[in-house]
Amino acid sequence: MVKLVALYRTPEDTAAFDEHYFSIHAPIVKRWPGLLKLEVSRITGAPIGEPKHHLMAEMYFQDETAMQNALRSPDGKAAARDVMEFAGSLVSMFFAEVKGDQ
Amino acid sequence: MVKLVALYRTPEDTAAFDEHYFSIHAPIVKRWPGLLKLEVSRITGAPIGEPKHHLMAEMYFQDETAMQNALRSPDGKAAARDVMEFAGSLVSMFFAEVKGDQ
């Protein structure tokens, strides 16, 4: 299993961010073909210091091919456009291979 | 459900890092009381540019109390000491509330 991880730094207006994320962005992501799971986590603190991030979204797929197909799909492109508009300066993304319960 | 997330920046020697993480660090974490799941992911790339990170570990618990109890347990303290020794300059950690499949 693989996943796309999106980490959002804390925005100036977290309420406006959440409103856009949950009512506009997440519904587009949930339409991605081959998406097995969307796990969204709200960052609440850190063991040391203040966390820099507000939200983490993890999009799970069976394999690399399924993930790339989702990103190239119309809803993949729509989500990319949307994220750049509402959180382009806040988001960092990476691909990961889930090694499971080690 | 809540989780502790540890993000490790790419070390100079990834093979030595993996050897320590999987053979020494993860076994300590797996002894934490109340740990529901340890999900380890190897970071493989990024949609834009090169990823800065090598590994992400996510430790899941029922709630905040269970997570804090685990961190204060002998194996919680042993894991903290170990991570500071082998990856103190590489790791960043945060707590998160899992909002589930949105």
JSON list of C-alpha atoms in Angstrom, two decimals:
[
{"chain": "A", "resi": 1, "resn": "MET", "atom": "CA", "xyz": [0.00, 0.00, 0.00]},
{"chain": "A", "resi": 2, "resn": "VAL", "atom": "CA", "xyz": [1.15, 3.55, -0.73]},
{"chain": "A", "resi": 3, "resn": "LYS", "atom": "CA", "xyz": [-0.05, 6.98, 0.31]},
{"chain": "A", "resi": 4, "resn": "LEU", "atom": "CA", "xyz": [0.14, 10.63, -0.61]},
{"chain": "A", "resi": 5, "resn": "VAL", "atom": "CA", "xyz": [0.71, 12.74, 2.50]},
{"chain": "A", "resi": 6, "resn": "ALA", "atom": "CA", "xyz": [-0.21, 16.43, 2.63]},
{"chain": "A", "resi": 7, "resn": "LEU", "atom": "CA", "xyz": [1.04, 18.43, 5.60]},
{"chain": "A", "resi": 8, "resn": "TYR", "atom": "CA", "xyz": [-0.46, 21.90, 6.05]},
{"chain": "A", "resi": 9, "resn": "ARG", "atom": "CA", "xyz": [1.37, 24.53, 8.08]},
{"chain": "A", "resi": 10, "resn": "THR", "atom": "CA", "xyz": [-0.79, 26.49, 10.50]},
{"chain": "A", "resi": 11, "resn": "PRO", "atom": "CA", "xyz": [-2.75, 29.12, 8.52]},
{"chain": "A", "resi": 12, "resn": "GLU", "atom": "CA", "xyz": [-3.54, 32.60, 9.81]},
{"chain": "A", "resi": 13, "resn": "ASP", "atom": "CA", "xyz": [-7.26, 31.80, 9.91]},
{"chain": "A", "resi": 14, "resn": "THR", "atom": "CA", "xyz": [-7.68, 28.16, 10.93]},
{"chain": "A", "resi": 15, "resn": "ALA", "atom": "CA", "xyz": [-11.50, 28.35, 10.89]},
{"chain": "A", "resi": 16, "resn": "ALA", "atom": "CA", "xyz": [-11.56, 29.57, 7.28]},
{"chain": "A", "resi": 17, "resn": "PHE", "atom": "CA", "xyz": [-8.97, 26.93, 6.36]},
{"chain": "A", "resi": 18, "resn": "ASP", "atom": "CA", "xyz": [-11.01, 24.13, 7.96]},
{"chain": "A", "resi": 19, "resn": "GLU", "atom": "CA", "xyz": [-14.19, 25.34, 6.30]},
{"chain": "A", "resi": 20, "resn": "HIS", "atom": "CA", "xyz": [-12.54, 25.19, 2.88]},
{"chain": "A", "resi": 21, "resn": "TYR", "atom": "CA", "xyz": [-10.71, 21.92, 3.54]},
{"chain": "A", "resi": 22, "resn": "PHE", "atom": "CA", "xyz": [-13.68, 19.96, 4.82]},
{"chain": "A", "resi": 23, "resn": "SER", "atom": "CA", "xyz": [-16.49, 21.41, 2.70]},
{"chain": "A", "resi": 24, "resn": "ILE", "atom": "CA", "xyz": [-14.69, 21.90, -0.63]},
{"chain": "A", "resi": 25, "resn": "HIS", "atom": "CA", "xyz": [-11.33, 20.14, -0.81]},
{"chain": "A", "resi": 26, "resn": "ALA", "atom": "CA", "xyz": [-11.99, 16.80, 0.94]},
{"chain": "A", "resi": 27, "resn": "PRO", "atom": "CA", "xyz": [-15.14, 16.09, -1.14]},
{"chain": "A", "resi": 28, "resn": "ILE", "atom": "CA", "xyz": [-13.05, 16.39, -4.34]},
{"chain": "A", "resi": 29, "resn": "VAL", "atom": "CA", "xyz": [-10.37, 14.06, -2.94]},
{"chain": "A", "resi": 30, "resn": "LYS", "atom": "CA", "xyz": [-13.01, 11.52, -1.94]},
{"chain": "A", "resi": 31, "resn": "ARG", "atom": "CA", "xyz": [-14.00, 11.25, -5.61]},
{"chain": "A", "resi": 32, "resn": "TRP", "atom": "CA", "xyz": [-10.49, 10.13, -6.66]},
{"chain": "A", "resi": 33, "resn": "PRO", "atom": "CA", "xyz": [-10.57, 6.78, -8.45]},
{"chain": "A", "resi": 34, "resn": "GLY", "atom": "CA", "xyz": [-8.83, 4.03, -6.49]},
{"chain": "A", "resi": 35, "resn": "LEU", "atom": "CA", "xyz": [-8.73, 5.94, -3.18]},
{"chain": "A", "resi": 36, "resn": "LEU", "atom": "CA", "xyz": [-8.82, 3.34, -0.40]},
{"chain": "A", "resi": 37, "resn": "LYS", "atom": "CA", "xyz": [-8.87, 5.70, 2.57]},
{"chain": "A", "resi": 38, "resn": "LEU", "atom": "CA", "xyz": [-8.54, 9.38, 3.43]},
{"chain": "A", "resi": 39, "resn": "GLU", "atom": "CA", "xyz": [-7.25, 9.85, 6.97]},
{"chain": "A", "resi": 40, "resn": "VAL", "atom": "CA", "xyz": [-7.36, 13.45, 8.16]},
{"chain": "A", "resi": 41, "resn": "SER", "atom": "CA", "xyz": [-5.63, 14.41, 11.41]},
{"chain": "A", "resi": 42, "resn": "ARG", "atom": "CA", "xyz": [-5.73, 17.68, 13.31]},
{"chain": "A", "resi": 43, "resn": "ILE", "atom": "CA", "xyz": [-2.36, 18.49, 14.84]},
{"chain": "A", "resi": 44, "resn": "THR", "atom": "CA", "xyz": [-2.80, 19.27, 18.52]},
{"chain": "A", "resi": 45, "resn": "GLY", "atom": "CA", "xyz": [0.68, 19.76, 19.95]},
{"chain": "A", "resi": 46, "resn": "ALA", "atom": "CA", "xyz": [4.22, 18.48, 20.06]},
{"chain": "A", "resi": 47, "resn": "PRO", "atom": "CA", "xyz": [6.41, 16.75, 22.65]},
{"chain": "A", "resi": 48, "resn": "ILE", "atom": "CA", "xyz": [8.81, 19.69, 22.49]},
{"chain": "A", "resi": 49, "resn": "GLY", "atom": "CA", "xyz": [7.84, 23.24, 21.50]},
{"chain": "A", "resi": 50, "resn": "GLU", "atom": "CA", "xyz": [4.92, 24.30, 19.32]},
{"chain": "A", "resi": 51, "resn": "PRO", "atom": "CA", "xyz": [3.94, 22.32, 16.24]},
{"chain": "A", "resi": 52, "resn": "LYS", "atom": "CA", "xyz": [4.34, 24.14, 12.94]},
{"chain": "A", "resi": 53, "resn": "HIS", "atom": "CA", "xyz": [1.50, 22.26, 11.30]},
{"chain": "A", "resi": 54, "resn": "HIS", "atom": "CA", "xyz": [-2.28, 22.36, 11.55]},
{"chain": "A", "resi": 55, "resn": "LEU", "atom": "CA", "xyz": [-3.55, 19.42, 9.51]},
{"chain": "A", "resi": 56, "resn": "MET", "atom": "CA", "xyz": [-2.26, 16.23, 7.91]},
{"chain": "A", "resi": 57, "resn": "ALA", "atom": "CA", "xyz": [-4.16, 14.39, 5.18]},
{"chain": "A", "resi": 58, "resn": "GLU", "atom": "CA", "xyz": [-3.17, 10.88, 4.11]},
{"chain": "A", "resi": 59, "resn": "MET", "atom": "CA", "xyz": [-4.60, 9.41, 0.91]},
{"chain": "A", "resi": 60, "resn": "TYR", "atom": "CA", "xyz": [-4.11, 5.62, 0.66]},
{"chain": "A", "resi": 61, "resn": "PHE", "atom": "CA", "xyz": [-3.93, 3.54, -2.53]},
{"chain": "A", "resi": 62, "resn": "GLN", "atom": "CA", "xyz": [-3.25, -0.08, -3.43]},
{"chain": "A", "resi": 63, "resn": "ASP", "atom": "CA", "xyz": [-0.05, 0.74, -5.31]},
{"chain": "A", "resi": 64, "resn": "GLU", "atom": "CA", "xyz": [1.95, 3.43, -7.10]},
{"chain": "A", "resi": 65, "resn": "THR", "atom": "CA", "xyz": [0.02, 2.98, -10.35]},
{"chain": "A", "resi": 66, "resn": "ALA", "atom": "CA", "xyz": [-3.35, 3.52, -8.65]},
{"chain": "A", "resi": 67, "resn": "MET", "atom": "CA", "xyz": [-2.00, 6.63, -6.91]},
{"chain": "A", "resi": 68, "resn": "GLN", "atom": "CA", "xyz": [-0.61, 8.15, -10.10]},
{"chain": "A", "resi": 69, "resn": "ASN", "atom": "CA", "xyz": [-3.85, 7.36, -11.96]},
{"chain": "A", "resi": 70, "resn": "ALA", "atom": "CA", "xyz": [-5.82, 9.18, -9.26]},
{"chain": "A", "resi": 71, "resn": "LEU", "atom": "CA", "xyz": [-3.56, 12.23, -9.47]},
{"chain": "A", "resi": 72, "resn": "ARG", "atom": "CA", "xyz": [-3.89, 12.32, -13.27]},
{"chain": "A", "resi": 73, "resn": "SER", "atom": "CA", "xyz": [-7.69, 11.93, -13.18]},
{"chain": "A", "resi": 74, "resn": "PRO", "atom": "CA", "xyz": [-9.99, 14.97, -13.60]},
{"chain": "A", "resi": 75, "resn": "ASP", "atom": "CA", "xyz": [-10.66, 14.99, -9.83]},
{"chain": "A", "resi": 76, "resn": "GLY", "atom": "CA", "xyz": [-6.93, 14.63, -9.15]},
{"chain": "A", "resi": 77, "resn": "LYS", "atom": "CA", "xyz": [-6.26, 17.71, -11.26]},
{"chain": "A", "resi": 78, "resn": "ALA", "atom": "CA", "xyz": [-9.20, 19.57, -9.68]},
{"chain": "A", "resi": 79, "resn": "ALA", "atom": "CA", "xyz": [-7.82, 18.83, -6.19]},
{"chain": "A", "resi": 80, "resn": "ALA", "atom": "CA", "xyz": [-4.35, 20.02, -7.22]},
{"chain": "A", "resi": 81, "resn": "ARG", "atom": "CA", "xyz": [-5.79, 23.29, -8.56]},
{"chain": "A", "resi": 82, "resn": "ASP", "atom": "CA", "xyz": [-7.90, 23.75, -5.43]},
{"chain": "A", "resi": 83, "resn": "VAL", "atom": "CA", "xyz": [-5.04, 23.10, -3.01]},
{"chain": "A", "resi": 84, "resn": "MET", "atom": "CA", "xyz": [-2.79, 25.57, -4.81]},
{"chain": "A", "resi": 85, "resn": "GLU", "atom": "CA", "xyz": [-5.52, 28.21, -4.54]},
{"chain": "A", "resi": 86, "resn": "PHE", "atom": "CA", "xyz": [-6.45, 27.84, -0.87]},
{"chain": "A", "resi": 87, "resn": "ALA", "atom": "CA", "xyz": [-3.20, 26.52, 0.62]},
{"chain": "A", "resi": 88, "resn": "GLY", "atom": "CA", "xyz": [-0.41, 26.81, -1.95]},
{"chain": "A", "resi": 89, "resn": "SER", "atom": "CA", "xyz": [1.90, 28.51, 0.51]},
{"chain": "A", "resi": 90, "resn": "LEU", "atom": "CA", "xyz": [1.04, 26.18, 3.39]},
{"chain": "A", "resi": 91, "resn": "VAL", "atom": "CA", "xyz": [1.17, 22.66, 1.96]},
{"chain": "A", "resi": 92, "resn": "SER", "atom": "CA", "xyz": [4.01, 20.22, 1.56]},
{"chain": "A", "resi": 93, "resn": "MET", "atom": "CA", "xyz": [3.39, 16.82, 0.02]},
{"chain": "A", "resi": 94, "resn": "PHE", "atom": "CA", "xyz": [5.21, 13.53, -0.29]},
{"chain": "A", "resi": 95, "resn": "PHE", "atom": "CA", "xyz": [4.64, 9.98, -1.48]},
{"chain": "A", "resi": 96, "resn": "ALA", "atom": "CA", "xyz": [5.25, 7.09, 0.90]},
{"chain": "A", "resi": 97, "resn": "GLU", "atom": "CA", "xyz": [5.26, 3.31, 0.87]},
{"chain": "A", "resi": 98, "resn": "VAL", "atom": "CA", "xyz": [3.36, 2.00, 3.89]},
{"chain": "A", "resi": 99, "resn": "LYS", "atom": "CA", "xyz": [5.48, -0.70, 5.47]},
{"chain": "A", "resi": 100, "resn": "GLY", "atom": "CA", "xyz": [2.60, -1.55, 7.78]},
{"chain": "A", "resi": 101, "resn": "ASP", "atom": "CA", "xyz": [2.58, -2.61, 11.38]},
{"chain": "A", "resi": 102, "resn": "GLN", "atom": "CA", "xyz": [6.27, -3.25, 11.97]},
{"chain": "B", "resi": 1, "resn": "MET", "atom": "CA", "xyz": [-8.21, 8.09, 18.25]},
{"chain": "B", "resi": 2, "resn": "VAL", "atom": "CA", "xyz": [-4.97, 10.04, 18.53]},
{"chain": "B", "resi": 3, "resn": "LYS", "atom": "CA", "xyz": [-1.45, 9.50, 17.24]},
{"chain": "B", "resi": 4, "resn": "LEU", "atom": "CA", "xyz": [2.12, 10.56, 17.77]},
{"chain": "B", "resi": 5, "resn": "VAL", "atom": "CA", "xyz": [3.80, 11.25, 14.43]},
{"chain": "B", "resi": 6, "resn": "ALA", "atom": "CA", "xyz": [7.58, 11.14, 14.01]},
{"chain": "B", "resi": 7, "resn": "LEU", "atom": "CA", "xyz": [9.01, 12.49, 10.75]},
{"chain": "B", "resi": 8, "resn": "TYR", "atom": "CA", "xyz": [12.68, 11.71, 10.08]},
{"chain": "B", "resi": 9, "resn": "ARG", "atom": "CA", "xyz": [14.66, 13.85, 7.66]},
{"chain": "B", "resi": 10, "resn": "THR", "atom": "CA", "xyz": [16.86, 11.94, 5.24]},
{"chain": "B", "resi": 11, "resn": "PRO", "atom": "CA", "xyz": [20.00, 10.79, 7.08]},
{"chain": "B", "resi": 12, "resn": "GLU", "atom": "CA", "xyz": [23.45, 10.64, 5.51]},
{"chain": "B", "resi": 13, "resn": "ASP", "atom": "CA", "xyz": [23.50, 6.84, 5.82]},
{"chain": "B", "resi": 14, "resn": "THR", "atom": "CA", "xyz": [19.98, 5.55, 5.21]},
{"chain": "B", "resi": 15, "resn": "ALA", "atom": "CA", "xyz": [21.01, 1.88, 5.54]},
{"chain": "B", "resi": 16, "resn": "ALA", "atom": "CA", "xyz": [22.49, 2.47, 9.01]},
{"chain": "B", "resi": 17, "resn": "PHE", "atom": "CA", "xyz": [19.43, 4.50, 9.97]},
{"chain": "B", "resi": 18, "resn": "ASP", "atom": "CA", "xyz": [17.04, 1.75, 8.84]},
{"chain": "B", "resi": 19, "resn": "GLU", "atom": "CA", "xyz": [19.06, -0.91, 10.62]},
{"chain": "B", "resi": 20, "resn": "HIS", "atom": "CA", "xyz": [18.83, 1.01, 13.88]},
{"chain": "B", "resi": 21, "resn": "TYR", "atom": "CA", "xyz": [15.19, 2.03, 13.42]},
{"chain": "B", "resi": 22, "resn": "PHE", "atom": "CA", "xyz": [13.85, -1.42, 12.57]},
{"chain": "B", "resi": 23, "resn": "SER", "atom": "CA", "xyz": [16.05, -3.62, 14.76]},
{"chain": "B", "resi": 24, "resn": "ILE", "atom": "CA", "xyz": [16.38, -1.44, 17.88]},
{"chain": "B", "resi": 25, "resn": "HIS", "atom": "CA", "xyz": [13.94, 1.49, 17.95]},
{"chain": "B", "resi": 26, "resn": "ALA", "atom": "CA", "xyz": [10.70, -0.06, 16.61]},
{"chain": "B", "resi": 27, "resn": "PRO", "atom": "CA", "xyz": [10.88, -3.05, 19.01]},
{"chain": "B", "resi": 28, "resn": "ILE", "atom": "CA", "xyz": [10.97, -0.63, 21.98]},
{"chain": "B", "resi": 29, "resn": "VAL", "atom": "CA", "xyz": [8.00, 1.33, 20.60]},
{"chain": "B", "resi": 30, "resn": "LYS", "atom": "CA", "xyz": [6.03, -1.88, 20.07]},
{"chain": "B", "resi": 31, "resn": "ARG", "atom": "CA", "xyz": [6.29, -2.54, 23.83]},
{"chain": "B", "resi": 32, "resn": "TRP", "atom": "CA", "xyz": [4.51, 0.75, 24.69]},
{"chain": "B", "resi": 33, "resn": "PRO", "atom": "CA", "xyz": [1.41, 0.14, 26.81]},
{"chain": "B", "resi": 34, "resn": "GLY", "atom": "CA", "xyz": [-1.81, 1.04, 25.00]},
{"chain": "B", "resi": 35, "resn": "LEU", "atom": "CA", "xyz": [-0.24, 1.20, 21.53]},
{"chain": "B", "resi": 36, "resn": "LEU", "atom": "CA", "xyz": [-2.97, 0.27, 19.03]},
{"chain": "B", "resi": 37, "resn": "LYS", "atom": "CA", "xyz": [-0.90, 0.43, 15.85]},
{"chain": "B", "resi": 38, "resn": "LEU", "atom": "CA", "xyz": [2.53, 1.44, 14.60]},
{"chain": "B", "resi": 39, "resn": "GLU", "atom": "CA", "xyz": [2.42, 2.46, 10.95]},
{"chain": "B", "resi": 40, "resn": "VAL", "atom": "CA", "xyz": [5.84, 3.00, 9.42]},
{"chain": "B", "resi": 41, "resn": "SER", "atom": "CA", "xyz": [6.13, 4.55, 5.94]},
{"chain": "B", "resi": 42, "resn": "ARG", "atom": "CA", "xyz": [9.16, 4.98, 3.74]},
{"chain": "B", "resi": 43, "resn": "ILE", "atom": "CA", "xyz": [9.08, 8.27, 1.87]},
{"chain": "B", "resi": 44, "resn": "THR", "atom": "CA", "xyz": [9.64, 7.64, -1.82]},
{"chain": "B", "resi": 45, "resn": "GLY", "atom": "CA", "xyz": [9.23, 10.98, -3.56]},
{"chain": "B", "resi": 46, "resn": "ALA", "atom": "CA", "xyz": [7.19, 14.13, -3.83]},
{"chain": "B", "resi": 47, "resn": "PRO", "atom": "CA", "xyz": [4.81, 15.62, -6.42]},
{"chain": "B", "resi": 48, "resn": "ILE", "atom": "CA", "xyz": [7.17, 18.60, -6.75]},
{"chain": "B", "resi": 49, "resn": "GLY", "atom": "CA", "xyz": [10.91, 18.50, -6.04]},
{"chain": "B", "resi": 50, "resn": "GLU", "atom": "CA", "xyz": [12.76, 16.12, -3.76]},
{"chain": "B", "resi": 51, "resn": "PRO", "atom": "CA", "xyz": [11.30, 15.06, -0.41]},
{"chain": "B", "resi": 52, "resn": "LYS", "atom": "CA", "xyz": [13.26, 16.16, 2.66]},
{"chain": "B", "resi": 53, "resn": "HIS", "atom": "CA", "xyz": [12.17, 13.17, 4.69]},
{"chain": "B", "resi": 54, "resn": "HIS", "atom": "CA", "xyz": [13.10, 9.49, 4.73]},
{"chain": "B", "resi": 55, "resn": "LEU", "atom": "CA", "xyz": [10.69, 7.84, 7.16]},
{"chain": "B", "resi": 56, "resn": "MET", "atom": "CA", "xyz": [7.43, 8.58, 8.96]},
{"chain": "B", "resi": 57, "resn": "ALA", "atom": "CA", "xyz": [6.28, 6.61, 12.00]},
{"chain": "B", "resi": 58, "resn": "GLU", "atom": "CA", "xyz": [2.74, 6.93, 13.35]},
{"chain": "B", "resi": 59, "resn": "MET", "atom": "CA", "xyz": [1.87, 5.55, 16.78]},
{"chain": "B", "resi": 60, "resn": "TYR", "atom": "CA", "xyz": [-1.89, 5.24, 17.37]},
{"chain": "B", "resi": 61, "resn": "PHE", "atom": "CA", "xyz": [-3.71, 5.28, 20.74]},
{"chain": "B", "resi": 62, "resn": "GLN", "atom": "CA", "xyz": [-7.29, 5.26, 21.93]},
{"chain": "B", "resi": 63, "resn": "ASP", "atom": "CA", "xyz": [-7.06, 8.73, 23.45]},
{"chain": "B", "resi": 64, "resn": "GLU", "atom": "CA", "xyz": [-4.75, 11.43, 24.79]},
{"chain": "B", "resi": 65, "resn": "THR", "atom": "CA", "xyz": [-4.49, 9.79, 28.23]},
{"chain": "B", "resi": 66, "resn": "ALA", "atom": "CA", "xyz": [-3.35, 6.48, 26.76]},
{"chain": "B", "resi": 67, "resn": "MET", "atom": "CA", "xyz": [-0.76, 8.27, 24.60]},
{"chain": "B", "resi": 68, "resn": "GLN", "atom": "CA", "xyz": [0.66, 10.26, 27.50]},
{"chain": "B", "resi": 69, "resn": "ASN", "atom": "CA", "xyz": [0.75, 7.14, 29.68]},
{"chain": "B", "resi": 70, "resn": "ALA", "atom": "CA", "xyz": [2.75, 5.34, 27.00]},
{"chain": "B", "resi": 71, "resn": "LEU", "atom": "CA", "xyz": [5.23, 8.21, 26.71]},
{"chain": "B", "resi": 72, "resn": "ARG", "atom": "CA", "xyz": [5.70, 8.29, 30.49]},
{"chain": "B", "resi": 73, "resn": "SER", "atom": "CA", "xyz": [6.15, 4.51, 30.75]},
{"chain": "B", "resi": 74, "resn": "PRO", "atom": "CA", "xyz": [9.65, 2.96, 31.03]},
{"chain": "B", "resi": 75, "resn": "ASP", "atom": "CA", "xyz": [9.52, 1.93, 27.37]},
{"chain": "B", "resi": 76, "resn": "GLY", "atom": "CA", "xyz": [8.29, 5.43, 26.43]},
{"chain": "B", "resi": 77, "resn": "LYS", "atom": "CA", "xyz": [11.29, 6.95, 28.15]},
{"chain": "B", "resi": 78, "resn": "ALA", "atom": "CA", "xyz": [13.62, 4.32, 26.63]},
{"chain": "B", "resi": 79, "resn": "ALA", "atom": "CA", "xyz": [12.32, 5.16, 23.13]},
{"chain": "B", "resi": 80, "resn": "ALA", "atom": "CA", "xyz": [12.79, 8.89, 23.75]},
{"chain": "B", "resi": 81, "resn": "ARG", "atom": "CA", "xyz": [16.38, 8.33, 24.87]},
{"chain": "B", "resi": 82, "resn": "ASP", "atom": "CA", "xyz": [17.06, 6.06, 21.90]},
{"chain": "B", "resi": 83, "resn": "VAL", "atom": "CA", "xyz": [15.60, 8.44, 19.31]},
{"chain": "B", "resi": 84, "resn": "MET", "atom": "CA", "xyz": [17.63, 11.34, 20.68]},
{"chain": "B", "resi": 85, "resn": "GLU", "atom": "CA", "xyz": [20.79, 9.22, 20.37]},
{"chain": "B", "resi": 86, "resn": "PHE", "atom": "CA", "xyz": [20.35, 7.87, 16.85]},
{"chain": "B", "resi": 87, "resn": "ALA", "atom": "CA", "xyz": [18.22, 10.60, 15.23]},
{"chain": "B", "resi": 88, "resn": "GLY", "atom": "CA", "xyz": [18.07, 13.63, 17.53]},
{"chain": "B", "resi": 89, "resn": "SER", "atom": "CA", "xyz": [19.03, 16.00, 14.73]},
{"chain": "B", "resi": 90, "resn": "LEU", "atom": "CA", "xyz": [16.71, 14.37, 12.18]},
{"chain": "B", "resi": 91, "resn": "VAL", "atom": "CA", "xyz": [13.39, 13.86, 13.93]},
{"chain": "B", "resi": 92, "resn": "SER", "atom": "CA", "xyz": [10.41, 16.16, 14.35]},
{"chain": "B", "resi": 93, "resn": "MET", "atom": "CA", "xyz": [7.37, 14.98, 16.27]},
{"chain": "B", "resi": 94, "resn": "PHE", "atom": "CA", "xyz": [3.80, 16.08, 16.76]},
{"chain": "B", "resi": 95, "resn": "PHE", "atom": "CA", "xyz": [0.56, 14.89, 18.34]},
{"chain": "B", "resi": 96, "resn": "ALA", "atom": "CA", "xyz": [-2.58, 14.61, 16.24]},
{"chain": "B", "resi": 97, "resn": "GLU", "atom": "CA", "xyz": [-6.24, 13.81, 16.63]},
{"chain": "B", "resi": 98, "resn": "VAL", "atom": "CA", "xyz": [-7.34, 11.39, 13.93]},
{"chain": "B", "resi": 99, "resn": "LYS", "atom": "CA", "xyz": [-10.57, 12.69, 12.46]},
{"chain": "B", "resi": 100, "resn": "GLY", "atom": "CA", "xyz": [-10.94, 9.47, 10.52]},
{"chain": "B", "resi": 101, "resn": "ASP", "atom": "CA", "xyz": [-12.20, 8.85, 7.05]},
{"chain": "B", "resi": 102, "resn": "GLN", "atom": "CA", "xyz": [-13.68, 12.24, 6.19]}
]
